[in-house]
Amino acid sequence: MKEKHKEMGEEPISKLLLKFSLPAMVGMFVNALYNIVDRIYIGNIPEIGPNAIAGVGVVFPIMIISIGFCLLIGMGGATNISISLGQKQKVSAEKYLGNATFLAIIFGLMLTFITIFSMDLYITKLGTSSVTEPYARDYLTIVALGFPFLMAGYVTNAAVRSDGNPKISMITLLLGAITNIILDPIFIFWMGLGVKGAAIATIISQIVSAIWTICYFNSKWSGIKLHFKNLILEWSKVKNIFTIGAGPFVLQMGSSVVTLVLNSSLMKYGGDVAVGAMTIVNAVNTFILMPIFGINQGVQPILGFNYGARKYHRVREAFILAVKGAITISTIGFLTIQLLSKYFIVIFTSNPQLLNAASNGLRVFTLMFPVVGFQIIAAVYFQAIGKPKTTMFLSLSRQFIFLIPIVLLFSRLWGVKGIWMAVPCTDILSVIVTFIMTKRELNNLKILEKEEDLRINVNQ
């Protein structure tokens, strides 16, 4: 296991990035596929499909919040594990693993109770109509029960990558996705449970993933172990986890607020059809971005480990390679969507009105796709090297300073078309800010690299 950690600081970056990113890409692809299959099945439920998919789309902000807490604890824990292993502090890494796992369970339970017992306070404010509200309520009530398993599985799987086992991480995602894909038609159609069946299938898949990753950290394959004694929270560890995880957490919270604003605006100017179209567009958008998220997950432990080991030239090389790969993928995705948007949408619905709205919306929504890859990698870079304030600034600027005001303004001026246009306009502004911050950070990295080279020469 020590050799596995050692290779993070010595193996060629290109080979290491492929080794970590490819399994993550496969896992993320399948993971995105099962989310898409979920919506495909729901959208094709006889008679109620279009309304059901709109109802599920309306509760998306709550799902984003749950993922936000996963990122807060999971990415915060994983980054600290990577840095600790880079500093050859295995005991510290195991304490971060234990603390992060226990935090995931606690926060998952809290989110379940809050969601279920306060549902009536906000379900009608999420952009539902009298037609879509029952489907939104049925789906969310059941899915909320799975939050503890969702969070425990996500947090421990992020730690698996930091432990240097990307293939196990991929298998985790495959297990959950395949379980969901198999169970969806059984519960939705064969048992006739509709939207409730989709939610039950989702929970079962989350339980399978959580059990798998927890078992991994008690097996011979793991370099660090999940000890019961490390489940006892240490304030210093919790603080470091929250500090580093705060950036991606704020980003997800911002996404939740943005989705709420988008759904409310779409309901106001376009009704259930517009909300359903956004649900489909989000699903396709997420699927196309999965390879970039795979690079994201692959490069994070490499950046964290080498930054902790003071191998700054490897940090810079890993970042640049990841950006090149992400831009290539996002450009290919952009061209594919612009040419074949209707072919993506038709698998979700045969309703002509919904098909047309989602197809047109998807093309506009992704106009700035070629630069999105750079934004995603830059965000994980700052998080991976332990600079949460920069990550948080970038997150807040995109979501709150740019996107929400632009959505509100454009919707007043151009209705539904303005809402779709708000996203690429925001991407333009965000990438400019991100580029400025990243360029400054890379200059600082060169300074650290020179200082480290000088220190090594003096010691020799």
CSV table of C-alpha atoms in Angstrom, one decimal:
chain,number,residue,atom,x,y,z
A,1,MET,CA,0.0,0.0,0.0
A,2,LYS,CA,2.9,2.4,0.6
A,3,GLU,CA,4.1,1.8,-2.9
A,4,LYS,CA,0.6,2.9,-4.1
A,5,HIS,CA,0.9,6.2,-2.3
A,6,LYS,CA,4.5,6.6,-3.4
A,7,GLU,CA,3.5,6.5,-7.1
A,8,MET,CA,1.4,9.6,-6.6
A,9,GLY,CA,4.5,11.6,-6.3
A,10,GLU,CA,6.8,9.8,-8.7
A,11,GLU,CA,4.9,8.3,-11.6
A,12,PRO,CA,4.7,10.5,-14.8
A,13,ILE,CA,1.8,12.9,-14.6
A,14,SER,CA,0.3,12.0,-17.9
A,15,LYS,CA,0.2,8.3,-17.0
A,16,LEU,CA,-1.1,9.0,-13.5
A,17,LEU,CA,-3.8,11.3,-14.8
A,18,LEU,CA,-5.0,8.7,-17.2
A,19,LYS,CA,-4.8,6.0,-14.5
A,20,PHE,CA,-7.0,8.1,-12.2
A,21,SER,CA,-9.3,9.8,-14.7
A,22,LEU,CA,-10.3,7.0,-17.0
A,23,PRO,CA,-12.0,4.9,-14.2
A,24,ALA,CA,-13.6,8.0,-12.9
A,25,MET,CA,-14.9,8.9,-16.4
A,26,VAL,CA,-16.4,5.4,-16.8
A,27,GLY,CA,-18.0,5.5,-13.4
A,28,MET,CA,-19.3,9.0,-13.8
A,29,PHE,CA,-20.7,8.2,-17.3
A,30,VAL,CA,-22.6,5.3,-15.9
A,31,ASN,CA,-23.7,7.3,-12.9
A,32,ALA,CA,-25.0,10.0,-15.2
A,33,LEU,CA,-26.6,7.4,-17.4
A,34,TYR,CA,-28.7,6.1,-14.5
A,35,ASN,CA,-29.9,9.6,-13.7
A,36,ILE,CA,-30.8,10.0,-17.4
A,37,VAL,CA,-32.5,6.5,-17.5
A,38,ASP,CA,-34.4,7.6,-14.4
A,39,ARG,CA,-35.8,10.6,-16.3
A,40,ILE,CA,-36.4,8.6,-19.4
A,41,TYR,CA,-38.5,6.0,-17.6
A,42,ILE,CA,-40.4,8.8,-15.7
A,43,GLY,CA,-40.9,10.8,-18.9
A,44,ASN,CA,-42.4,7.8,-20.7
A,45,ILE,CA,-44.9,6.7,-18.0
A,46,PRO,CA,-48.2,6.4,-19.9
A,47,GLU,CA,-50.4,9.4,-19.7
A,48,ILE,CA,-48.6,11.2,-16.9
A,49,GLY,CA,-45.0,11.3,-18.2
A,50,PRO,CA,-44.6,15.0,-19.1
A,51,ASN,CA,-46.2,16.1,-15.8
A,52,ALA,CA,-44.2,13.5,-13.8
A,53,ILE,CA,-40.9,14.6,-15.2
A,54,ALA,CA,-41.7,18.3,-14.5
A,55,GLY,CA,-42.6,17.3,-10.9
A,56,VAL,CA,-39.3,15.5,-10.4
A,57,GLY,CA,-37.4,18.5,-12.0
A,58,VAL,CA,-39.1,20.8,-9.5
A,59,VAL,CA,-37.5,19.0,-6.5
A,60,PHE,CA,-34.0,19.2,-8.1
A,61,PRO,CA,-32.9,22.1,-5.8
A,62,ILE,CA,-33.3,19.9,-2.8
A,63,MET,CA,-31.3,17.2,-4.5
A,64,ILE,CA,-28.6,19.7,-5.2
A,65,ILE,CA,-28.5,20.7,-1.6
A,66,SER,CA,-28.0,17.1,-0.6
A,67,ILE,CA,-25.0,16.8,-3.1
A,68,GLY,CA,-23.8,20.1,-1.6
A,69,PHE,CA,-23.4,18.5,1.8
A,70,CYS,CA,-21.7,15.5,0.1
A,71,LEU,CA,-19.2,17.9,-1.4
A,72,LEU,CA,-18.7,19.8,1.9
A,73,ILE,CA,-17.7,16.7,3.7
A,74,GLY,CA,-16.5,14.4,0.9
A,75,MET,CA,-14.2,16.8,-1.0
A,76,GLY,CA,-13.1,18.4,2.3
A,77,GLY,CA,-12.2,15.0,3.7
A,78,ALA,CA,-10.7,13.7,0.5
A,79,THR,CA,-8.4,16.7,0.0
A,80,ASN,CA,-7.2,16.6,3.6
A,81,ILE,CA,-6.5,12.8,3.2
A,82,SER,CA,-4.5,13.5,0.0
A,83,ILE,CA,-2.5,16.2,1.6
A,84,SER,CA,-1.8,14.1,4.7
A,85,LEU,CA,-0.7,11.2,2.6
A,86,GLY,CA,1.6,13.5,0.6
A,87,GLN,CA,3.1,14.6,3.9
A,88,LYS,CA,3.5,10.9,4.9
A,89,GLN,CA,1.0,11.3,7.8
A,90,LYS,CA,-1.1,8.1,7.5
A,91,VAL,CA,-2.6,8.4,11.1
A,92,SER,CA,-3.9,11.8,10.3
A,93,ALA,CA,-5.3,10.6,7.0
A,94,GLU,CA,-7.2,7.8,8.8
A,95,LYS,CA,-8.6,10.3,11.3
A,96,TYR,CA,-9.9,12.5,8.5
A,97,LEU,CA,-11.5,9.4,7.0
A,98,GLY,CA,-13.3,8.5,10.2
A,99,ASN,CA,-14.4,12.0,11.0
A,100,ALA,CA,-15.7,12.6,7.4
A,101,THR,CA,-17.7,9.3,7.5
A,102,PHE,CA,-19.4,10.1,10.8
A,103,LEU,CA,-20.1,13.7,9.7
A,104,ALA,CA,-21.8,12.3,6.5
A,105,ILE,CA,-24.1,10.1,8.6
A,106,ILE,CA,-25.0,12.9,11.0
A,107,PHE,CA,-25.7,15.4,8.2
A,108,GLY,CA,-27.6,12.8,6.2
A,109,LEU,CA,-29.9,12.1,9.1
A,110,MET,CA,-30.4,15.8,9.8
A,111,LEU,CA,-31.2,16.6,6.1
A,112,THR,CA,-33.7,13.7,6.0
A,113,PHE,CA,-35.7,14.9,9.0
A,114,ILE,CA,-35.6,18.6,7.9
A,115,THR,CA,-36.8,17.7,4.4
A,116,ILE,CA,-39.6,15.4,5.5
A,117,PHE,CA,-41.0,17.5,8.4
A,118,SER,CA,-40.8,20.9,6.7
A,119,MET,CA,-41.9,19.7,3.2
A,120,ASP,CA,-45.3,21.5,3.3
A,121,LEU,CA,-43.5,24.8,4.0
A,122,TYR,CA,-41.6,24.9,0.7
A,123,ILE,CA,-43.0,22.2,-1.7
A,124,THR,CA,-45.5,24.7,-3.3
A,125,LYS,CA,-42.7,27.3,-3.6
A,126,LEU,CA,-40.4,25.2,-5.7
A,127,GLY,CA,-42.2,26.0,-9.0
A,128,THR,CA,-44.9,23.3,-8.8
A,129,SER,CA,-48.4,23.6,-10.2
A,130,SER,CA,-51.5,21.8,-9.0
A,131,VAL,CA,-50.8,19.1,-11.6
A,132,THR,CA,-47.1,18.5,-10.8
A,133,GLU,CA,-47.1,18.9,-7.0
A,134,PRO,CA,-48.2,15.3,-6.2
A,135,TYR,CA,-45.4,13.9,-8.3
A,136,ALA,CA,-42.8,16.2,-6.7
A,137,ARG,CA,-44.1,15.3,-3.2
A,138,ASP,CA,-44.1,11.5,-3.8
A,139,TYR,CA,-40.6,11.5,-5.2
A,140,LEU,CA,-39.0,13.8,-2.6
A,141,THR,CA,-40.6,12.1,0.4
A,142,ILE,CA,-39.0,8.7,-0.5
A,143,VAL,CA,-35.7,10.0,-1.8
A,144,ALA,CA,-35.1,12.0,1.4
A,145,LEU,CA,-35.0,8.7,3.3
A,146,GLY,CA,-31.8,7.8,1.4
A,147,PHE,CA,-29.8,11.0,2.2
A,148,PRO,CA,-27.7,9.3,5.0
A,149,PHE,CA,-26.7,6.5,2.5
A,150,LEU,CA,-26.1,9.0,-0.3
A,151,MET,CA,-23.8,11.0,1.8
A,152,ALA,CA,-21.9,8.1,3.4
A,153,GLY,CA,-21.4,6.5,0.0
A,154,TYR,CA,-20.2,9.7,-1.6
A,155,VAL,CA,-17.8,10.7,1.2
A,156,THR,CA,-16.2,7.3,1.5
A,157,ASN,CA,-15.9,7.0,-2.3
A,158,ALA,CA,-14.1,10.3,-2.5
A,159,ALA,CA,-11.7,9.0,0.1
A,160,VAL,CA,-11.1,5.8,-2.0
A,161,ARG,CA,-9.7,8.0,-4.8
A,162,SER,CA,-7.4,9.8,-2.3
A,163,ASP,CA,-6.3,6.4,-1.1
A,164,GLY,CA,-5.0,5.8,-4.6
A,165,ASN,CA,-7.6,3.3,-5.8
A,166,PRO,CA,-9.5,4.9,-8.8
A,167,LYS,CA,-10.7,1.5,-10.1
A,168,ILE,CA,-12.5,0.7,-6.8
A,169,SER,CA,-14.1,4.2,-7.0
A,170,MET,CA,-15.3,3.4,-10.5
A,171,ILE,CA,-16.7,0.0,-9.4
A,172,THR,CA,-18.6,1.8,-6.6
A,173,LEU,CA,-20.3,4.1,-9.1
A,174,LEU,CA,-21.0,1.2,-11.4
A,175,LEU,CA,-22.6,-0.8,-8.7
A,176,GLY,CA,-25.0,2.0,-7.7
A,177,ALA,CA,-25.8,2.9,-11.3
A,178,ILE,CA,-26.4,-0.7,-12.5
A,179,THR,CA,-28.5,-1.4,-9.5
A,180,ASN,CA,-30.7,1.6,-10.2
A,181,ILE,CA,-31.0,0.9,-13.9
A,182,ILE,CA,-32.1,-2.7,-13.2
A,183,LEU,CA,-34.6,-1.7,-10.5
A,184,ASP,CA,-36.2,1.3,-12.2
A,185,PRO,CA,-38.4,-0.6,-14.7
A,186,ILE,CA,-39.3,-3.2,-12.1
A,187,PHE,CA,-40.6,-0.6,-9.6
A,188,ILE,CA,-41.9,2.0,-12.1
A,189,PHE,CA,-43.7,-0.3,-14.6
A,190,TRP,CA,-43.9,-3.9,-13.4
A,191,MET,CA,-45.0,-3.0,-9.9
A,192,GLY,CA,-46.9,0.1,-11.1
A,193,LEU,CA,-45.3,2.5,-8.6
A,194,GLY,CA,-44.6,5.2,-11.1
A,195,VAL,CA,-42.5,8.1,-9.6
A,196,LYS,CA,-42.5,6.4,-6.2
A,197,GLY,CA,-40.8,3.4,-7.8
A,198,ALA,CA,-38.0,5.5,-9.3
A,199,ALA,CA,-37.3,7.0,-5.8
A,200,ILE,CA,-37.2,3.5,-4.2
A,201,ALA,CA,-34.8,2.3,-6.8
A,202,THR,CA,-32.6,5.3,-6.2
A,203,ILE,CA,-32.5,4.6,-2.4
A,204,ILE,CA,-31.6,0.9,-2.8
A,205,SER,CA,-28.7,1.8,-5.2
A,206,GLN,CA,-27.4,4.3,-2.6
A,207,ILE,CA,-27.4,1.7,0.1
A,208,VAL,CA,-25.5,-0.7,-2.1
A,209,SER,CA,-22.8,1.9,-2.9
A,210,ALA,CA,-22.4,2.9,0.8
A,211,ILE,CA,-22.0,-0.6,2.0
A,212,TRP,CA,-19.4,-1.4,-0.7
A,213,THR,CA,-17.1,1.6,0.1
A,214,ILE,CA,-17.3,1.1,3.9
A,215,CYS,CA,-16.3,-2.6,3.4
A,216,TYR,CA,-13.4,-1.5,1.2
A,217,PHE,CA,-11.8,0.5,4.0
A,218,ASN,CA,-11.9,-2.7,6.1
A,219,SER,CA,-10.3,-4.8,3.5
A,220,LYS,CA,-6.7,-5.7,2.5
A,221,TRP,CA,-7.0,-3.5,-0.6
A,222,SER,CA,-7.1,-0.2,1.3
A,223,GLY,CA,-4.0,1.8,2.2
A,224,ILE,CA,-5.8,3.5,5.1
A,225,LYS,CA,-8.4,2.0,7.3
A,226,LEU,CA,-11.7,3.1,8.7
A,227,HIS,CA,-11.3,2.6,12.5
A,228,PHE,CA,-14.2,2.9,14.9
A,229,LYS,CA,-12.1,5.1,17.2
A,230,ASN,CA,-11.7,7.7,14.4
A,231,LEU,CA,-15.4,8.2,14.2
A,232,ILE,CA,-15.1,10.3,17.3
A,233,LEU,CA,-15.0,13.9,16.0
A,234,GLU,CA,-12.0,16.0,16.5
A,235,TRP,CA,-12.6,19.7,16.2
A,236,SER,CA,-9.4,20.4,14.4
A,237,LYS,CA,-10.2,17.8,11.8
A,238,VAL,CA,-13.8,18.9,11.4
A,239,LYS,CA,-12.7,22.5,11.0
A,240,ASN,CA,-10.2,21.5,8.2
A,241,ILE,CA,-12.8,19.4,6.4
A,242,PHE,CA,-15.4,22.2,6.5
A,243,THR,CA,-12.8,24.9,5.5
A,244,ILE,CA,-11.7,23.1,2.4
A,245,GLY,CA,-15.1,21.7,1.5
A,246,ALA,CA,-16.8,25.1,1.9
A,247,GLY,CA,-16.0,26.2,-1.7
A,248,PRO,CA,-17.7,23.3,-3.5
A,249,PHE,CA,-20.5,23.4,-0.9
A,250,VAL,CA,-21.2,27.1,-1.6
A,251,LEU,CA,-21.2,26.3,-5.3
A,252,GLN,CA,-23.8,23.6,-4.9
A,253,MET,CA,-25.9,25.8,-2.6
A,254,GLY,CA,-25.7,28.5,-5.2
A,255,SER,CA,-26.8,26.0,-7.8
A,256,SER,CA,-29.8,25.1,-5.7
A,257,VAL,CA,-30.8,28.7,-5.4
A,258,VAL,CA,-30.2,29.2,-9.1
A,259,THR,CA,-32.3,26.2,-10.0
A,260,LEU,CA,-35.1,27.5,-7.7
A,261,VAL,CA,-35.0,30.9,-9.5
A,262,LEU,CA,-34.9,29.2,-12.9
A,263,ASN,CA,-37.8,26.9,-12.1
A,264,SER,CA,-39.9,29.8,-10.7
A,265,SER,CA,-39.1,32.0,-13.7
A,266,LEU,CA,-39.8,29.2,-16.2
A,267,MET,CA,-43.1,28.4,-14.5
A,268,LYS,CA,-44.0,32.1,-14.6
A,269,TYR,CA,-43.2,32.7,-18.3
A,270,GLY,CA,-43.5,29.2,-19.8
A,271,GLY,CA,-45.5,26.9,-17.4
A,272,ASP,CA,-45.0,23.2,-16.9
A,273,VAL,CA,-43.6,22.6,-20.4
A,274,ALA,CA,-40.7,25.1,-19.7
A,275,VAL,CA,-40.0,23.5,-16.3
A,276,GLY,CA,-40.0,20.0,-17.9
A,277,ALA,CA,-37.7,21.2,-20.7
A,278,MET,CA,-35.2,22.5,-18.1
A,279,THR,CA,-35.3,19.1,-16.3
A,280,ILE,CA,-34.4,17.3,-19.5
A,281,VAL,CA,-31.7,19.9,-20.5
A,282,ASN,CA,-30.1,19.5,-17.0
A,283,ALA,CA,-30.0,15.7,-17.5
A,284,VAL,CA,-28.4,16.0,-20.9
A,285,ASN,CA,-26.0,18.7,-19.8
A,286,THR,CA,-24.8,16.6,-16.8
A,287,PHE,CA,-24.3,13.6,-19.0
A,288,ILE,CA,-22.1,15.5,-21.5
A,289,LEU,CA,-20.0,17.0,-18.7
A,290,MET,CA,-19.3,13.6,-17.1
A,291,PRO,CA,-15.9,13.1,-18.7
A,292,ILE,CA,-14.8,16.4,-17.4
A,293,PHE,CA,-16.0,15.6,-13.9
A,294,GLY,CA,-14.1,12.3,-14.4
A,295,ILE,CA,-10.9,14.3,-15.0
A,296,ASN,CA,-11.9,16.5,-12.1
A,297,GLN,CA,-12.0,13.5,-9.7
A,298,GLY,CA,-8.9,12.0,-11.2
A,299,VAL,CA,-6.7,15.1,-10.9
A,300,GLN,CA,-7.9,16.1,-7.4
A,301,PRO,CA,-5.8,13.5,-5.4
A,302,ILE,CA,-2.8,14.1,-7.7
A,303,LEU,CA,-2.9,17.8,-7.0
A,304,GLY,CA,-3.4,17.4,-3.3
A,305,PHE,CA,-0.8,14.8,-2.8
A,306,ASN,CA,1.9,16.6,-4.7
A,307,TYR,CA,1.1,19.9,-3.2
A,308,GLY,CA,1.4,18.4,0.2
A,309,ALA,CA,4.7,16.8,-0.9
A,310,ARG,CA,6.0,20.2,-2.2
A,311,LYS,CA,6.4,18.9,-5.7
A,312,TYR,CA,5.0,22.0,-7.3
A,313,HIS,CA,6.2,21.3,-10.8
A,314,ARG,CA,4.0,18.2,-10.8
A,315,VAL,CA,1.1,20.2,-9.5
A,316,ARG,CA,1.4,22.7,-12.4
A,317,GLU,CA,1.9,19.9,-15.0
A,318,ALA,CA,-1.2,18.0,-13.7
A,319,PHE,CA,-3.3,21.1,-13.8
A,320,ILE,CA,-2.3,22.1,-17.4
A,321,LEU,CA,-2.9,18.6,-18.7
A,322,ALA,CA,-6.3,18.4,-17.0
A,323,VAL,CA,-7.3,21.7,-18.5
A,324,LYS,CA,-6.3,20.6,-22.0
A,325,GLY,CA,-8.3,17.4,-21.7
A,326,ALA,CA,-11.3,19.3,-20.3
A,327,ILE,CA,-11.4,21.9,-23.0
A,328,THR,CA,-11.1,19.2,-25.7
A,329,ILE,CA,-14.0,17.3,-24.3
A,330,SER,CA,-16.2,20.3,-23.7
A,331,THR,CA,-15.6,21.5,-27.3
A,332,ILE,CA,-16.6,18.1,-28.7
A,333,GLY,CA,-19.7,18.2,-26.5
A,334,PHE,CA,-20.6,21.6,-27.8
A,335,LEU,CA,-20.4,20.6,-31.4
A,336,THR,CA,-22.4,17.4,-30.8
A,337,ILE,CA,-25.2,19.2,-29.0
A,338,GLN,CA,-25.4,22.0,-31.6
A,339,LEU,CA,-25.8,19.5,-34.4
A,340,LEU,CA,-27.8,16.7,-32.7
A,341,SER,CA,-29.8,18.4,-29.9
A,342,LYS,CA,-33.2,16.8,-30.9
A,343,TYR,CA,-31.7,13.3,-30.9
A,344,PHE,CA,-30.7,13.8,-27.2
A,345,ILE,CA,-34.2,15.0,-26.3
A,346,VAL,CA,-36.4,12.5,-28.2
A,347,ILE,CA,-35.4,9.7,-25.8
A,348,PHE,CA,-37.0,11.6,-22.9
A,349,THR,CA,-40.4,12.4,-24.5
A,350,SER,CA,-42.5,12.2,-27.6
A,351,ASN,CA,-44.5,15.2,-26.7
A,352,PRO,CA,-44.0,17.7,-29.6
A,353,GLN,CA,-44.3,20.8,-27.5
A,354,LEU,CA,-41.8,19.5,-24.8
A,355,LEU,CA,-39.5,18.1,-27.4
A,356,ASN,CA,-39.3,21.5,-29.3
A,357,ALA,CA,-38.8,23.5,-26.1
A,358,ALA,CA,-36.1,21.3,-24.7
A,359,SER,CA,-34.2,21.0,-28.0
A,360,ASN,CA,-34.1,24.8,-28.6
A,361,GLY,CA,-33.2,25.4,-24.9
A,362,LEU,CA,-30.4,22.9,-24.9
A,363,ARG,CA,-28.6,24.6,-27.9
A,364,VAL,CA,-28.8,28.0,-26.2
A,365,PHE,CA,-27.9,26.7,-22.7
A,366,THR,CA,-24.6,25.2,-24.0
A,367,LEU,CA,-23.4,28.0,-26.2
A,368,MET,CA,-20.3,28.6,-24.0
A,369,PHE,CA,-19.6,24.9,-23.5
A,370,PRO,CA,-16.0,25.1,-24.9
A,371,VAL,CA,-14.9,27.2,-21.9
A,372,VAL,CA,-16.8,25.3,-19.2
A,373,GLY,CA,-14.2,22.7,-19.0
A,374,PHE,CA,-11.6,25.2,-17.9
A,375,GLN,CA,-13.9,26.6,-15.2
A,376,ILE,CA,-14.5,23.1,-13.7
A,377,ILE,CA,-10.8,22.2,-13.5
A,378,ALA,CA,-9.8,25.6,-12.1
A,379,ALA,CA,-12.4,25.2,-9.3
A,380,VAL,CA,-11.1,21.8,-8.2
A,381,TYR,CA,-7.5,23.0,-8.4
A,382,PHE,CA,-8.0,25.7,-5.7
A,383,GLN,CA,-9.9,23.2,-3.6
A,384,ALA,CA,-7.3,20.5,-4.0
A,385,ILE,CA,-4.4,22.6,-2.8
A,386,GLY,CA,-6.3,23.8,0.2
A,387,LYS,CA,-7.3,27.4,-0.8
A,388,PRO,CA,-11.1,27.4,-0.1
A,389,LYS,CA,-11.4,31.2,0.0
A,390,THR,CA,-10.6,31.4,-3.7
A,391,THR,CA,-12.9,28.5,-4.6
A,392,MET,CA,-15.7,30.2,-2.6
A,393,PHE,CA,-15.1,33.5,-4.3
A,394,LEU,CA,-15.3,31.9,-7.8
A,395,SER,CA,-18.4,30.0,-6.7
A,396,LEU,CA,-20.2,33.0,-5.3
A,397,SER,CA,-19.3,35.3,-8.2
A,398,ARG,CA,-20.8,32.9,-10.8
A,399,GLN,CA,-24.0,32.0,-9.0
A,400,PHE,CA,-25.0,35.1,-7.0
A,401,ILE,CA,-23.2,38.0,-8.6
A,402,PHE,CA,-23.7,37.0,-12.3
A,403,LEU,CA,-26.3,34.3,-12.9
A,404,ILE,CA,-29.2,35.1,-10.6
A,405,PRO,CA,-29.4,38.9,-11.5
A,406,ILE,CA,-29.0,38.0,-15.2
A,407,VAL,CA,-31.8,35.4,-15.1
A,408,LEU,CA,-34.1,37.9,-13.4
A,409,LEU,CA,-33.3,40.7,-15.8
A,410,PHE,CA,-33.3,38.6,-19.0
A,411,SER,CA,-36.6,36.9,-18.1
A,412,ARG,CA,-38.3,40.3,-17.7
A,413,LEU,CA,-36.9,41.4,-21.1
A,414,TRP,CA,-37.3,38.3,-23.2
A,415,GLY,CA,-39.3,35.7,-21.2
A,416,VAL,CA,-38.3,32.1,-21.6
A,417,LYS,CA,-35.7,32.9,-24.3
A,418,GLY,CA,-34.0,35.3,-21.9
A,419,ILE,CA,-33.8,32.6,-19.2
A,420,TRP,CA,-32.0,30.2,-21.6
A,421,MET,CA,-29.6,33.0,-22.7
A,422,ALA,CA,-28.7,33.9,-19.1
A,423,VAL,CA,-26.5,30.8,-18.7
A,424,PRO,CA,-24.0,31.3,-21.6
A,425,CYS,CA,-23.8,35.0,-20.7
A,426,THR,CA,-22.9,34.1,-17.2
A,427,ASP,CA,-20.3,31.6,-18.4
A,428,ILE,CA,-18.5,34.4,-20.4
A,429,LEU,CA,-18.2,36.6,-17.3
A,430,SER,CA,-17.3,33.7,-15.0
A,431,VAL,CA,-14.5,32.4,-17.2
A,432,ILE,CA,-12.9,35.9,-17.4
A,433,VAL,CA,-12.8,36.1,-13.6
A,434,THR,CA,-11.6,32.5,-13.3
A,435,PHE,CA,-8.8,33.1,-15.8
A,436,ILE,CA,-7.5,36.1,-13.9
A,437,MET,CA,-7.4,34.2,-10.6
A,438,THR,CA,-5.9,31.1,-12.1
A,439,LYS,CA,-3.1,33.0,-13.9
A,440,ARG,CA,-2.2,34.7,-10.6
A,441,GLU,CA,-2.1,31.4,-8.8
A,442,LEU,CA,0.1,29.7,-11.4
A,443,ASN,CA,2.6,32.6,-11.0
A,444,ASN,CA,2.6,32.0,-7.3
A,445,LEU,CA,3.2,28.3,-7.9
A,446,LYS,CA,6.3,29.1,-9.9
A,447,ILE,CA,7.6,31.1,-7.0
A,448,LEU,CA,7.0,28.2,-4.6
A,449,GLU,CA,8.7,25.9,-7.0
A,450,LYS,CA,11.9,28.1,-7.1
A,451,GLU,CA,11.9,28.3,-3.3
A,452,GLU,CA,11.6,24.6,-3.0
A,453,ASP,CA,14.4,24.0,-5.5
A,454,LEU,CA,16.6,26.4,-3.6
A,455,ARG,CA,15.8,24.7,-0.3
A,456,ILE,CA,16.7,21.3,-1.7
A,457,ASN,CA,20.0,22.6,-3.2
A,458,VAL,CA,21.0,24.2,0.2
A,459,ASN,CA,20.2,20.9,2.1
A,460,GLN,CA,22.4,19.0,-0.4
